Coordinates of C-alpha atoms in Angstrom, one line a residue:
X1 CA 17.9 -78.5 159.4
X2 CA 19.2 -79.2 162.9
X3 CA 17.2 -81.8 164.8
X4 CA 16.4 -81.0 168.4
X5 CA 15.3 -83.5 171.0
X6 CA 12.8 -82.2 173.6
X7 CA 12.9 -85.3 175.8
X8 CA 16.5 -86.3 176.8
X9 CA 15.5 -88.8 179.5
X10 CA 16.8 -91.7 177.5
X11 CA 20.3 -90.2 177.4
X12 CA 20.4 -89.2 181.1
X13 CA 18.9 -91.7 183.6
X14 CA 17.9 -89.1 186.2
X15 CA 17.3 -85.8 184.4
X16 CA 13.8 -85.0 185.7
X17 CA 12.5 -84.5 189.2
X18 CA 9.1 -83.3 190.2
X19 CA 7.0 -82.4 193.2
X20 CA 3.8 -80.7 194.4
X21 CA 3.5 -77.7 196.6
X22 CA 0.3 -78.3 198.5
X23 CA -1.2 -74.9 199.3
X24 CA -3.9 -74.4 202.0
X25 CA -5.1 -70.8 202.2
X26 CA -2.0 -68.8 203.1
X27 CA 0.3 -71.7 203.9
X28 CA 2.1 -74.5 202.1
X29 CA 3.1 -78.0 203.2
X30 CA 6.8 -78.7 203.4
X31 CA 8.7 -81.8 204.6
X32 CA 12.2 -81.9 206.1
X33 CA 14.6 -84.3 204.5
X34 CA 16.4 -86.7 206.8
X35 CA 20.2 -86.3 207.1
X36 CA 21.0 -89.9 207.9
X37 CA 19.9 -91.5 204.7
X38 CA 22.9 -92.4 202.4
X39 CA 23.1 -90.5 199.1
X40 CA 20.1 -88.3 199.9
X41 CA 19.8 -85.0 198.1
X42 CA 19.8 -81.9 200.3
X43 CA 19.9 -83.6 203.7
X44 CA 18.0 -81.5 206.4
X45 CA 16.6 -79.2 203.8
X46 CA 12.9 -78.4 203.7
X47 CA 11.2 -79.3 200.4
X48 CA 8.0 -80.2 198.8
X49 CA 7.3 -84.0 198.5
X50 CA 9.3 -84.8 195.3
X51 CA 11.4 -87.3 193.5
X52 CA 12.6 -88.9 190.3
X53 CA 10.5 -89.1 187.2
X54 CA 10.7 -92.6 185.8
X55 CA 11.7 -93.0 182.1
X56 CA 8.2 -93.9 180.9
X57 CA 6.3 -91.6 183.2
X58 CA 4.6 -88.3 182.6
X59 CA 6.2 -85.5 184.8
X60 CA 2.9 -84.4 186.4
X61 CA 2.0 -88.0 187.1
X62 CA 5.4 -88.5 188.8
X63 CA 4.8 -85.4 191.0
X64 CA 1.4 -86.8 192.2
X65 CA 2.9 -90.3 192.7
X66 CA 5.9 -88.9 194.7
X67 CA 3.5 -86.8 196.9
X68 CA 1.5 -89.9 197.7
X69 CA 4.5 -92.1 198.4
X70 CA 6.1 -89.5 200.7
X71 CA 3.0 -88.2 202.5
X72 CA 0.1 -90.6 201.8
X73 CA -1.8 -87.6 200.5
X74 CA -3.8 -88.4 197.4
X75 CA -4.2 -85.5 195.0
X76 CA -6.7 -85.1 192.2
X77 CA -4.8 -84.6 188.9
X78 CA -7.2 -82.0 187.6
X79 CA -6.3 -79.8 190.6
X80 CA -2.6 -80.0 190.2
X81 CA -1.2 -77.1 188.1
X82 CA 2.2 -76.5 186.7
X83 CA 4.1 -73.8 188.7
X84 CA 7.7 -73.7 187.4
X85 CA 10.8 -75.5 186.3
X86 CA 14.4 -74.9 187.3
X87 CA 17.8 -76.6 187.3
X88 CA 17.8 -79.3 190.1
X89 CA 20.0 -78.3 193.0
X90 CA 23.4 -80.1 192.7
X91 CA 22.5 -82.2 189.7
X92 CA 22.3 -81.9 185.9
X93 CA 18.5 -82.5 185.9
X94 CA 15.5 -80.2 185.9
X95 CA 13.0 -79.9 188.8
X96 CA 9.4 -79.5 187.8
X97 CA 7.3 -77.8 190.5
X98 CA 3.5 -78.1 190.6
X99 CA 0.9 -76.6 193.0
X100 CA -2.4 -77.9 194.3
X101 CA -4.9 -76.0 196.4
X102 CA -6.6 -77.8 199.2
X103 CA -9.4 -76.5 201.4
X104 CA -8.2 -77.9 204.7
X105 CA -4.7 -78.7 206.0
X106 CA -4.2 -82.5 205.4
X107 CA -2.0 -84.1 207.9
X108 CA 0.7 -86.1 206.1
X109 CA 2.0 -89.5 207.0
X110 CA 5.6 -88.9 206.2
X111 CA 7.8 -91.7 204.8
X112 CA 11.3 -92.7 205.9
X113 CA 12.9 -90.0 203.8
X114 CA 11.6 -87.2 206.1
X115 CA 12.0 -86.3 209.8
X116 CA 9.4 -83.5 210.1
X117 CA 6.7 -81.6 208.3
X118 CA 4.6 -78.5 208.7
X119 CA 2.4 -75.9 207.0
X120 CA 4.2 -72.6 206.6
X121 CA 3.2 -69.0 205.6
X122 CA 5.5 -66.7 203.7
X123 CA 6.8 -65.2 207.0
X124 CA 7.4 -68.7 208.4
X125 CA 9.4 -70.4 205.6
X126 CA 11.9 -72.6 207.4
X127 CA 15.6 -73.0 206.6
X128 CA 17.5 -74.5 205.1
X129 CA 15.6 -74.3 201.8
X130 CA 16.7 -73.8 198.2
X131 CA 16.3 -70.3 196.8
X132 CA 14.3 -71.7 193.9
X133 CA 11.8 -73.4 196.1
X134 CA 11.5 -70.3 198.4
X135 CA 10.8 -68.2 195.3
X136 CA 8.1 -70.7 194.2
X137 CA 6.5 -70.6 197.7
X138 CA 6.3 -66.8 197.7
X139 CA 4.9 -66.8 194.1
X140 CA 2.3 -69.5 194.9
X141 CA 1.1 -67.8 198.1
X142 CA 0.8 -64.4 196.4
X143 CA -1.5 -65.6 193.7

């Protein structure tokens, strides 16, 4: 019988990334990644608050932690739901996307990794943005 390993994080130091798409009515919060930070992934792209999953960390917990670190927005774990997973852009890892509905637009306090932010409807999705994230936004807003 072939043995299959479902968690390969020990073999690959950065295989998992996660983030939370914060949805408020018909809009989602996106942050624009700065272009002047060395070794940053997707400079000047719009994205959800996101980052690396630590070796000993649950993927959903990492998404909530990264959201707080990058926006100072504290999310309740019970309101954060899995949305999708897809190959991380430009790497050999997987990106895990979650969604969390909030009643009112919460103004983020963005960290040094970002230069701008906004709440956007389907018709207002900014560019550049990855096709995978754009697809998730459309799916989340049409639910």
